[in-house]
Coordinates of C-alpha atoms in Angstrom, one line a residue:
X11 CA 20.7 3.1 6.2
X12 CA 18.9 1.6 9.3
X13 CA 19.8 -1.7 10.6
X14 CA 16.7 -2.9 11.4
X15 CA 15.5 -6.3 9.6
X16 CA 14.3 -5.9 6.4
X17 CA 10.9 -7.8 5.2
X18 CA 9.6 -7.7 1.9
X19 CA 5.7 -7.7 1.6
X20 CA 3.9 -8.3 -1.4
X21 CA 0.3 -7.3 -1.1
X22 CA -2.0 -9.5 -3.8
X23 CA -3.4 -7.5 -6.4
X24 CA -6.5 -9.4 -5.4
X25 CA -7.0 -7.5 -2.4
X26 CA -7.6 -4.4 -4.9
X27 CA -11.3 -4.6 -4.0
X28 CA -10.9 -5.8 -0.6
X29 CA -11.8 -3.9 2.8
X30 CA -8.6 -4.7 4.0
X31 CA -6.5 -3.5 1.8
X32 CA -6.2 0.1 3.6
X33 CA -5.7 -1.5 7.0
X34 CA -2.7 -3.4 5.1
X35 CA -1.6 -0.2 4.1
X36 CA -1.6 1.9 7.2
X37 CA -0.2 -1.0 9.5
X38 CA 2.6 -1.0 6.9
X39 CA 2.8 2.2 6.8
X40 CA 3.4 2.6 10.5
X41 CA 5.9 -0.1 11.1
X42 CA 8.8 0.9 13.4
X43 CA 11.1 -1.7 14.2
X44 CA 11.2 -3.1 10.8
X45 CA 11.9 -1.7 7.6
X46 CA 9.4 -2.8 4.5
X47 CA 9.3 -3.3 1.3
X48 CA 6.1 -3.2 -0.7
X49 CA 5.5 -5.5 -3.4
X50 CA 2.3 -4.7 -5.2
X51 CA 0.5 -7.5 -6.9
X52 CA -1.1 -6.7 -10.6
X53 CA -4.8 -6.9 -9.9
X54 CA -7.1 -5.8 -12.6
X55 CA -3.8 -4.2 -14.8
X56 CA -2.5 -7.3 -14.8
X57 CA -6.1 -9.5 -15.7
X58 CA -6.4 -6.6 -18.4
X59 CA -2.8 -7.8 -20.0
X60 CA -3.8 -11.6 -19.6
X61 CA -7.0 -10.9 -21.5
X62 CA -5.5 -8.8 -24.4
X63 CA -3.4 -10.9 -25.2
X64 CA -4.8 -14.0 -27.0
X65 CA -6.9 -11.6 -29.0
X66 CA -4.2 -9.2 -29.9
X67 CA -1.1 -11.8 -30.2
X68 CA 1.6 -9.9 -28.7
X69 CA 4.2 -12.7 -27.2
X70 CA 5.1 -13.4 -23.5
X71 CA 8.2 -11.2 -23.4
X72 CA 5.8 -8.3 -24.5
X73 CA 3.2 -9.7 -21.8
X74 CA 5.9 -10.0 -18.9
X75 CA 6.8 -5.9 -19.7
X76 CA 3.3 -5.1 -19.6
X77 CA 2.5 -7.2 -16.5
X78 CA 5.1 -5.2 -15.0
X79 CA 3.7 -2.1 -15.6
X80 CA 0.6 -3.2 -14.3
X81 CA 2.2 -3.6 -11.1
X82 CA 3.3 -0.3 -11.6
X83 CA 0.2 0.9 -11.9
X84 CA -1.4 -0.7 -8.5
X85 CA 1.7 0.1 -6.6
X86 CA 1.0 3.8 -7.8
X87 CA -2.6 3.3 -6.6
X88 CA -1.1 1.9 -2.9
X89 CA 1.1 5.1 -2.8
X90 CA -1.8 7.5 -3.3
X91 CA -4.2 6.1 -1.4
X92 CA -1.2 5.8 1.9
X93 CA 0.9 9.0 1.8
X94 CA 3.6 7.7 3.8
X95 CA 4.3 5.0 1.6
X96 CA 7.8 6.3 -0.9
X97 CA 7.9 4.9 -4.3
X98 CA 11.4 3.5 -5.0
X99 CA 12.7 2.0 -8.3
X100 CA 16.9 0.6 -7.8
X101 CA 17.7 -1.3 -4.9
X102 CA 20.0 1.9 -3.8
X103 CA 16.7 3.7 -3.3
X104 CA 15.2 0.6 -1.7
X105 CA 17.4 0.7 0.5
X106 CA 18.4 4.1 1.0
X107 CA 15.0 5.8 1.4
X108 CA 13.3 5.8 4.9
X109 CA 10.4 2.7 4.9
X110 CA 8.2 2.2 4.1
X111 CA 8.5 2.0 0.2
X112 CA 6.7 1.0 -2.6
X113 CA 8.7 -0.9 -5.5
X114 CA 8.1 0.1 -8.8
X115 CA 9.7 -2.6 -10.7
X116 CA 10.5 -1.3 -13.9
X117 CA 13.5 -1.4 -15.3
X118 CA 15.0 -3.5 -12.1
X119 CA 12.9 -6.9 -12.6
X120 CA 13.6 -6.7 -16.3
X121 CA 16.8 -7.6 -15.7
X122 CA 16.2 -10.0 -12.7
X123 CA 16.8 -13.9 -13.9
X124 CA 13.2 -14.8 -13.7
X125 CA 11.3 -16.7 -16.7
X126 CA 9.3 -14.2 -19.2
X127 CA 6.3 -16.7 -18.3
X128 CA 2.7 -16.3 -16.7
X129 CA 4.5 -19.1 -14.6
X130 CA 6.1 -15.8 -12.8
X131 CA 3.9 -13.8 -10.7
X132 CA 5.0 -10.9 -8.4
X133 CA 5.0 -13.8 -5.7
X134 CA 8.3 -15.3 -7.2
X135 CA 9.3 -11.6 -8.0
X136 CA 8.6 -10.5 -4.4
X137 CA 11.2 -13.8 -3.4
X138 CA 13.6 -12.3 -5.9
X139 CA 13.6 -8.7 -4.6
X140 CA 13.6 -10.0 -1.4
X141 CA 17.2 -12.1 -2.2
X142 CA 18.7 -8.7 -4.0
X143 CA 18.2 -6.9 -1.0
X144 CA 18.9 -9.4 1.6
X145 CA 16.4 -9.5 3.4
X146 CA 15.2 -11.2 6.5
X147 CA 11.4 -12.9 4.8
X148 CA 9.3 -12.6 2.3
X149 CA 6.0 -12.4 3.4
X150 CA 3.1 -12.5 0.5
X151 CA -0.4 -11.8 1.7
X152 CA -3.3 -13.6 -0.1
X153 CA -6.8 -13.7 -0.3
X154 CA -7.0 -17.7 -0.8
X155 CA -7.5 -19.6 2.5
X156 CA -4.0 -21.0 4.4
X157 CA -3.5 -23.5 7.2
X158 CA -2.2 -22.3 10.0
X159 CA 0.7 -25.1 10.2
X160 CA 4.1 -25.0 7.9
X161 CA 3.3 -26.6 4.5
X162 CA 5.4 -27.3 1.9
X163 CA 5.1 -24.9 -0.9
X164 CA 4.6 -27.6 -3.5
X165 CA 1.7 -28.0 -1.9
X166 CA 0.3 -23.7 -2.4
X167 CA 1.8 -24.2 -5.5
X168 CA -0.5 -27.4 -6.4
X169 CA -3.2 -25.2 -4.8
X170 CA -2.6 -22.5 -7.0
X171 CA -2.1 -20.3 -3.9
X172 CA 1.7 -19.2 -5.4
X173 CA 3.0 -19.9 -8.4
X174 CA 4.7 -22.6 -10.3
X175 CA 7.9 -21.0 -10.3
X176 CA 8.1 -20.1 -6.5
X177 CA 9.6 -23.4 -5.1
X178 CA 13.0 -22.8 -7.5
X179 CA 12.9 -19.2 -6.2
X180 CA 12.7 -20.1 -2.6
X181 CA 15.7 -22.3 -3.0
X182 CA 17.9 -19.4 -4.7
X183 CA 16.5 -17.3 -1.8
X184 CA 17.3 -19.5 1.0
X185 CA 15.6 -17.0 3.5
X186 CA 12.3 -17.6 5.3
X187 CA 8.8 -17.2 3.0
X188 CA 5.7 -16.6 5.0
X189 CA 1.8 -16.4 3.4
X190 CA -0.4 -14.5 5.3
X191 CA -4.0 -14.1 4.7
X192 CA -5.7 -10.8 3.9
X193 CA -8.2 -11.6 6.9
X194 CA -5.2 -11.5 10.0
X195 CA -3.9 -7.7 9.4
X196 CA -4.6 -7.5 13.2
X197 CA -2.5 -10.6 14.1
X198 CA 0.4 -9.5 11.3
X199 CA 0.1 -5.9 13.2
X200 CA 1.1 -7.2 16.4
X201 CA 3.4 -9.7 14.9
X202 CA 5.8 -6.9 14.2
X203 CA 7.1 -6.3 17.1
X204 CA 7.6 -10.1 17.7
X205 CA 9.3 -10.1 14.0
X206 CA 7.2 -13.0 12.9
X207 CA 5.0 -12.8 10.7
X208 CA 2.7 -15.2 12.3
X209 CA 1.1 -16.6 9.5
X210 CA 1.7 -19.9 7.6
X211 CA 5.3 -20.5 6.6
X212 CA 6.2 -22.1 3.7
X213 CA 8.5 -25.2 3.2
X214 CA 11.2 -24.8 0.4
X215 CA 10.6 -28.2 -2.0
X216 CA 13.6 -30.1 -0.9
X217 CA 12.5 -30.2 2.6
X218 CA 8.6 -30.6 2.0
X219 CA 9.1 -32.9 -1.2
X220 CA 7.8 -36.4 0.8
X221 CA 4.8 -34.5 2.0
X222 CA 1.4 -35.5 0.5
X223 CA 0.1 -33.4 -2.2
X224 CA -3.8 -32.7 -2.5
X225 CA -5.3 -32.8 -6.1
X226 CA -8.1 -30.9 -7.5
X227 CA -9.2 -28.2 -10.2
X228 CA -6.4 -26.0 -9.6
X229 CA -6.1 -22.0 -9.6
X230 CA -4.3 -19.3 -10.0
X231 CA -1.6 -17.2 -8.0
X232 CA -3.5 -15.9 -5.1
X233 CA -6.3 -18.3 -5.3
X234 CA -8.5 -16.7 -8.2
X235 CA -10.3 -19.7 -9.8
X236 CA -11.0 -20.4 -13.0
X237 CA -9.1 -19.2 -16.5
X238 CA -5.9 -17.7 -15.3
X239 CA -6.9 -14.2 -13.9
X240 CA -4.9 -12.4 -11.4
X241 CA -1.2 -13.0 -13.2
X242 CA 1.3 -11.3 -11.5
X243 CA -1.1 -11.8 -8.5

């Protein structure tokens, strides 16, 4: 296994229809002096799932499985639309097969000791991976706006930029969490060789817990307004 750093990347499932999304892919793709870790957001799986399931009344355990597959099912669509991207289930193969790869997280994350809640996202999942592999960051790249400056991550959270259950998360991690929006691929592409992310890095609650927080109608994971879509993010 290389010794490079290791950085885990989650890639929102709102960037499914975005024009950046295939720039994401192939700087990614290319990186040399790191080794990644793909997470894929849920995108329109995921919204699908959310949708069926006050009208079908399947529980949240049954939801969480299915959210998971939906990431499943976008981080299939990332590996066919970037060849060099290697799907990789256990955290041998994560680790074991040349980067970059593409986590598939069933049955790993069924196991991980994360709440079976639409609280969850694959932002707190990409955090958790991250810890499980030790890596260096976490870096989760979002469509929402971001301020350049540190913020506390009470504060995305309040925003609905992350989700609720990404300041515990951070604390278990204890590495560095970074959001980066979709719009500075080109400023993340030459952060790589800096190993920075150079986006807006996020402070864990206990540091960032005297810091002012902003109110207003709040959204989801990823900045979707409105009635919860984009779970799993």
């Amino acid at each position: 296994m290389s010794s490079a750093p290791l950085w885990v990347v989650k890639l929102g499932g709102s960037l499914w229809r975005a024009p950046e999304l295939r720039r994401w892919l192939e700087i990614l793709a290319a990186a040399r002096r790191l080794r990644v870790v793909i997470v894929p957001g849920g995108g329109p799986f995921a919204d699908a799932v959310r949708d069926a399931q006050p009208a079908l009344g399947f529980g949240d355990r049954a939801a969480h499985r299915m959210a998971l597959l939906a990431m499943e099912q976008y981080g299939t669509a990332l590996a066919d639309l970037e060849p060099r991207l290697s799907p990789a289930r256990s955290l041998a193969d994560l680790r074991g097969r040349p980067s970059p790869t593409v986590w598939m997280p069933l049955p790993l994350a069924e196991d991980a000791d994360v709440a079976e809640s639409w609280d969850v996202t694959s932002d707190s999942l990409a955090v958790w991976l991250a810890g499980a592999l030790g890596a260096t960051c976490a870096v989760l790249v979002k469509s929402a706006p971001l301020p350049d400056a540190a913020v506390p991550v009470t504060r995305l959270v309040a925003d609905g930029v992350v989700d609720p259950a990404l300041p515990g998360r951070m604390a278990r991690f204890g590495g560095a969490v970074w959001c980066v929006s979709r719009e500075d691929h080109r400023r993340f592409a030459r952060a790589l060789d800096r190993g920075n992310p150079g986006g807006t890095r996020l402070v864990p609650a206990a540091e960032g817990q005297d810091a002012d927080h902003r109110d207003g109608d709040h959204r989801d994971a990823d900045g979707r307004d409105g009635d919860g879509r984009n779970a799993y993010g």
